């Protein structure tokens, strides 16, 4: 289990930076595929590029939370989520209006919230499980294969869910800026 954990960390770091790089390269075709109204493309592009910066923190946080659940510690995750939520709730209005960053302020706040949750969870795991020694090593092909065999069903499930959401988003985008704004507000409130 420990070896799989160590190898998973390396694999997740590599994959999250690959997703960030691929996202930066394909951001414009992605926006075109989603029928983003022309007037919103610069804002959406900036939003996505900032969001891609947060991918390693998001992946890291979810990985640590999965490890803690494996150890039977799901209560502590509430504290990490609470810390991230407080950071997000305080920073979002501050960055949007106080620093006049606009829409980008909302995504900066979200990325910072995930970073806080991830770092908080890392420090917690390092302290609580300090007797365990972890040595980060490049995974062997058989270990990568095992990790992917365990992870691919979950990946496929998430792809199907988010593909469906993007089809709906693409349809909403075809109705113009007002529909996009309304849909975005409704999604935020849910």
mmCIF file of C-alpha atoms in Angstrom:
data_model
loop_
_atom_site.group_PDB
_atom_site.id
_atom_site.type_symbol
_atom_site.label_atom_id
_atom_site.label_comp_id
_atom_site.label_asym_id
_atom_site.label_seq_id
_atom_site.Cartn_x
_atom_site.Cartn_y
_atom_site.Cartn_z
ATOM 1 C CA UNK A 1 0.000 0.000 0.000
ATOM 2 C CA UNK A 2 2.770 2.433 0.962
ATOM 3 C CA UNK A 3 4.675 1.812 -2.278
ATOM 4 C CA UNK A 4 1.511 2.372 -4.322
ATOM 5 C CA UNK A 5 0.944 5.638 -2.425
ATOM 6 C CA UNK A 6 4.467 6.872 -3.148
ATOM 7 C CA UNK A 7 4.289 5.975 -6.817
ATOM 8 C CA UNK A 8 0.812 7.498 -7.110
ATOM 9 C CA UNK A 9 2.139 10.838 -5.863
ATOM 10 C CA UNK A 10 4.758 10.958 -8.626
ATOM 11 C CA UNK A 11 2.248 9.882 -11.272
ATOM 12 C CA UNK A 12 -0.340 12.450 -10.134
ATOM 13 C CA UNK A 13 2.198 15.278 -10.161
ATOM 14 C CA UNK A 14 3.266 14.390 -13.699
ATOM 15 C CA UNK A 15 -0.332 14.020 -14.923
ATOM 16 C CA UNK A 16 -1.563 17.231 -13.300
ATOM 17 C CA UNK A 17 1.203 19.274 -14.905
ATOM 18 C CA UNK A 18 0.471 17.537 -18.221
ATOM 19 C CA UNK A 19 -3.204 18.520 -17.917
ATOM 20 C CA UNK A 20 -2.170 22.106 -17.188
ATOM 21 C CA UNK A 21 0.128 22.171 -20.236
ATOM 22 C CA UNK A 22 -2.439 20.587 -22.535
ATOM 23 C CA UNK A 23 -5.120 22.912 -21.187
ATOM 24 C CA UNK A 24 -2.992 25.972 -21.930
ATOM 25 C CA UNK A 25 -2.390 24.765 -25.478
ATOM 26 C CA UNK A 26 -5.982 23.826 -26.290
ATOM 27 C CA UNK A 27 -7.866 26.544 -24.411
ATOM 28 C CA UNK A 28 -9.045 28.354 -27.550
ATOM 29 C CA UNK A 29 -10.312 25.234 -29.406
ATOM 30 C CA UNK A 30 -12.054 24.191 -26.194
ATOM 31 C CA UNK A 31 -13.845 27.532 -25.971
ATOM 32 C CA UNK A 32 -14.860 27.266 -29.628
ATOM 33 C CA UNK A 33 -16.203 23.753 -28.996
ATOM 34 C CA UNK A 34 -18.301 25.102 -26.128
ATOM 35 C CA UNK A 35 -19.880 27.827 -28.327
ATOM 36 C CA UNK A 36 -18.653 30.589 -26.024
ATOM 37 C CA UNK A 37 -20.057 33.924 -27.222
ATOM 38 C CA UNK A 38 -17.365 35.990 -28.955
ATOM 39 C CA UNK A 39 -17.534 38.812 -26.410
ATOM 40 C CA UNK A 40 -16.828 36.377 -23.541
ATOM 41 C CA UNK A 41 -13.854 34.552 -25.094
ATOM 42 C CA UNK A 42 -11.124 36.769 -23.558
ATOM 43 C CA UNK A 43 -12.668 36.473 -20.078
ATOM 44 C CA UNK A 44 -13.278 32.723 -20.438
ATOM 45 C CA UNK A 45 -9.744 32.165 -21.738
ATOM 46 C CA UNK A 46 -8.233 34.027 -18.783
ATOM 47 C CA UNK A 47 -10.531 32.153 -16.391
ATOM 48 C CA UNK A 48 -9.506 28.751 -17.744
ATOM 49 C CA UNK A 49 -5.797 29.559 -17.844
ATOM 50 C CA UNK A 50 -5.864 30.613 -14.189
ATOM 51 C CA UNK A 51 -7.908 27.520 -13.379
ATOM 52 C CA UNK A 52 -5.270 25.315 -15.022
ATOM 53 C CA UNK A 53 -2.704 26.741 -12.568
ATOM 54 C CA UNK A 54 -4.770 25.225 -9.783
ATOM 55 C CA UNK A 55 -4.915 21.712 -11.257
ATOM 56 C CA UNK A 56 -1.924 20.388 -9.236
ATOM 57 C CA UNK A 57 -3.483 21.707 -5.998
ATOM 58 C CA UNK A 58 -6.905 20.279 -6.807
ATOM 59 C CA UNK A 59 -5.453 16.890 -7.734
ATOM 60 C CA UNK A 60 -3.204 16.958 -4.665
ATOM 61 C CA UNK A 61 -6.072 17.784 -2.343
ATOM 62 C CA UNK A 62 -8.307 15.038 -3.708
ATOM 63 C CA UNK A 63 -5.449 12.561 -3.515
ATOM 64 C CA UNK A 64 -4.717 13.359 0.135
ATOM 65 C CA UNK A 65 -8.430 13.194 0.940
ATOM 66 C CA UNK A 66 -8.627 9.766 -0.703
ATOM 67 C CA UNK A 67 -5.659 8.574 1.347
ATOM 68 C CA UNK A 68 -7.265 9.837 4.563
ATOM 69 C CA UNK A 69 -10.517 8.072 3.701
ATOM 70 C CA UNK A 70 -8.472 4.918 3.173
ATOM 71 C CA UNK A 71 -7.177 5.286 6.733
ATOM 72 C CA UNK A 72 -10.783 5.761 7.901
ATOM 73 C CA UNK A 73 -10.374 9.468 8.644
ATOM 74 C CA UNK A 74 -13.190 11.230 6.833
ATOM 75 C CA UNK A 75 -13.995 13.664 9.650
ATOM 76 C CA UNK A 76 -10.739 15.597 9.235
ATOM 77 C CA UNK A 77 -11.608 16.269 5.590
ATOM 78 C CA UNK A 78 -14.395 18.509 6.847
ATOM 79 C CA UNK A 79 -11.774 20.819 8.380
ATOM 80 C CA UNK A 80 -9.834 21.017 5.126
ATOM 81 C CA UNK A 81 -12.993 21.811 3.176
ATOM 82 C CA UNK A 82 -14.030 24.349 5.811
ATOM 83 C CA UNK A 83 -10.633 26.099 5.616
ATOM 84 C CA UNK A 84 -10.836 26.241 1.818
ATOM 85 C CA UNK A 85 -14.416 27.486 1.903
ATOM 86 C CA UNK A 86 -13.548 30.290 4.332
ATOM 87 C CA UNK A 87 -10.565 31.333 2.189
ATOM 88 C CA UNK A 88 -12.752 31.287 -0.927
ATOM 89 C CA UNK A 89 -15.603 33.196 0.744
ATOM 90 C CA UNK A 90 -13.261 35.918 2.027
ATOM 91 C CA UNK A 91 -11.055 36.253 -1.041
ATOM 92 C CA UNK A 92 -13.702 36.136 -3.789
ATOM 93 C CA UNK A 93 -15.400 39.485 -3.043
ATOM 94 C CA UNK A 94 -12.088 41.000 -1.967
ATOM 95 C CA UNK A 95 -10.341 40.119 -5.226
ATOM 96 C CA UNK A 96 -13.311 40.835 -7.507
ATOM 97 C CA UNK A 97 -14.235 44.247 -6.116
ATOM 98 C CA UNK A 98 -11.602 45.261 -3.567
ATOM 99 C CA UNK A 99 -8.639 44.730 -5.872
ATOM 100 C CA UNK A 100 -10.812 45.258 -8.977
ATOM 101 C CA UNK A 101 -9.580 42.074 -10.653
ATOM 102 C CA UNK A 102 -13.040 41.166 -11.931
ATOM 103 C CA UNK A 103 -13.996 37.628 -12.911
ATOM 104 C CA UNK A 104 -10.369 36.501 -12.676
ATOM 105 C CA UNK A 105 -10.531 37.311 -8.951
ATOM 106 C CA UNK A 106 -13.127 34.578 -8.457
ATOM 107 C CA UNK A 107 -10.925 31.904 -9.980
ATOM 108 C CA UNK A 108 -7.816 33.174 -8.166
ATOM 109 C CA UNK A 109 -9.774 32.845 -4.920
ATOM 110 C CA UNK A 110 -10.795 29.281 -5.825
ATOM 111 C CA UNK A 111 -7.235 28.287 -6.743
ATOM 112 C CA UNK A 112 -5.932 29.803 -3.501
ATOM 113 C CA UNK A 113 -8.653 27.992 -1.541
ATOM 114 C CA UNK A 114 -7.616 24.647 -3.046
ATOM 115 C CA UNK A 115 -3.975 25.490 -2.359
ATOM 116 C CA UNK A 116 -4.786 26.193 1.315
ATOM 117 C CA UNK A 117 -6.817 22.966 1.591
ATOM 118 C CA UNK A 118 -4.051 20.966 -0.069
ATOM 119 C CA UNK A 119 -1.224 22.442 2.029
ATOM 120 C CA UNK A 120 -3.273 22.125 5.231
ATOM 121 C CA UNK A 121 -3.987 18.467 4.421
ATOM 122 C CA UNK A 122 -0.327 17.801 3.589
ATOM 123 C CA UNK A 123 0.870 19.246 6.897
ATOM 124 C CA UNK A 124 -1.771 17.245 8.725
ATOM 125 C CA UNK A 125 -0.785 13.980 7.040
ATOM 126 C CA UNK A 126 2.927 14.694 7.604
ATOM 127 C CA UNK A 127 2.333 15.237 11.325
ATOM 128 C CA UNK A 128 -0.228 12.517 11.967
ATOM 129 C CA UNK A 129 1.575 9.817 9.994
ATOM 130 C CA UNK A 130 5.137 10.951 10.677
ATOM 131 C CA UNK A 131 6.182 7.433 11.715
ATOM 132 C CA UNK A 132 5.600 6.292 8.139
ATOM 133 C CA UNK A 133 8.533 6.990 5.881
ATOM 134 C CA UNK A 134 7.684 7.889 2.326
ATOM 135 C CA UNK A 135 10.289 7.939 -0.396
ATOM 136 C CA UNK A 136 9.155 9.439 -3.666
ATOM 137 C CA UNK A 137 10.405 7.297 -6.524
ATOM 138 C CA UNK A 138 9.653 7.030 -10.204
ATOM 139 C CA UNK A 139 6.992 4.325 -10.590
ATOM 140 C CA UNK A 140 7.722 1.109 -12.447
ATOM 141 C CA UNK A 141 5.532 0.246 -15.410
ATOM 142 C CA UNK A 142 3.713 -2.498 -13.475
ATOM 143 C CA UNK A 143 2.858 0.001 -10.738
ATOM 144 C CA UNK A 144 1.624 2.568 -13.274
ATOM 145 C CA UNK A 145 -0.500 -0.168 -14.817
ATOM 146 C CA UNK A 146 -2.010 -1.065 -11.418
ATOM 147 C CA UNK A 147 -2.693 2.598 -10.606
ATOM 148 C CA UNK A 148 -4.363 3.140 -13.982
ATOM 149 C CA UNK A 149 -6.416 -0.055 -13.691
ATOM 150 C CA UNK A 150 -7.743 1.201 -10.366
ATOM 151 C CA UNK A 151 -8.265 4.771 -11.568
ATOM 152 C CA UNK A 152 -9.572 4.424 -15.130
ATOM 153 C CA UNK A 153 -13.170 3.447 -14.180
ATOM 154 C CA UNK A 154 -13.406 6.567 -12.021
ATOM 155 C CA UNK A 155 -11.834 8.674 -14.765
ATOM 156 C CA UNK A 156 -14.345 7.384 -17.329
ATOM 157 C CA UNK A 157 -17.220 8.116 -14.962
ATOM 158 C CA UNK A 158 -16.032 11.709 -14.447
ATOM 159 C CA UNK A 159 -15.497 12.191 -18.197
ATOM 160 C CA UNK A 160 -19.081 11.098 -18.898
ATOM 161 C CA UNK A 161 -20.471 13.395 -16.179
ATOM 162 C CA UNK A 162 -18.460 16.430 -17.298
ATOM 163 C CA UNK A 163 -19.069 15.743 -20.990
ATOM 164 C CA UNK A 164 -22.794 15.841 -20.287
ATOM 165 C CA UNK A 165 -22.404 19.086 -18.370
ATOM 166 C CA UNK A 166 -20.406 20.569 -21.249
ATOM 167 C CA UNK A 167 -23.072 19.598 -23.779
ATOM 168 C CA UNK A 168 -25.605 21.500 -21.656
ATOM 169 C CA UNK A 169 -23.187 24.423 -21.302
ATOM 170 C CA UNK A 170 -22.620 24.488 -25.057
ATOM 171 C CA UNK A 171 -26.378 24.624 -25.638
ATOM 172 C CA UNK A 172 -26.768 27.456 -23.114
ATOM 173 C CA UNK A 173 -23.876 29.353 -24.719
ATOM 174 C CA UNK A 174 -25.685 29.305 -28.061
ATOM 175 C CA UNK A 175 -28.367 31.582 -26.532
ATOM 176 C CA UNK A 176 -25.875 34.415 -25.934
ATOM 177 C CA UNK A 177 -24.288 36.356 -23.120
ATOM 178 C CA UNK A 178 -27.434 36.886 -21.012
ATOM 179 C CA UNK A 179 -28.162 33.150 -20.932
ATOM 180 C CA UNK A 180 -24.542 32.385 -20.013
ATOM 181 C CA UNK A 181 -24.615 34.893 -17.156
ATOM 182 C CA UNK A 182 -27.933 33.571 -15.870
ATOM 183 C CA UNK A 183 -26.815 29.960 -16.105
ATOM 184 C CA UNK A 184 -23.542 30.789 -14.347
ATOM 185 C CA UNK A 185 -25.386 32.554 -11.538
ATOM 186 C CA UNK A 186 -27.772 29.613 -11.140
ATOM 187 C CA UNK A 187 -24.850 27.155 -11.026
ATOM 188 C CA UNK A 188 -23.137 29.239 -8.354
ATOM 189 C CA UNK A 189 -26.265 29.314 -6.205
ATOM 190 C CA UNK A 190 -26.952 25.594 -6.343
#
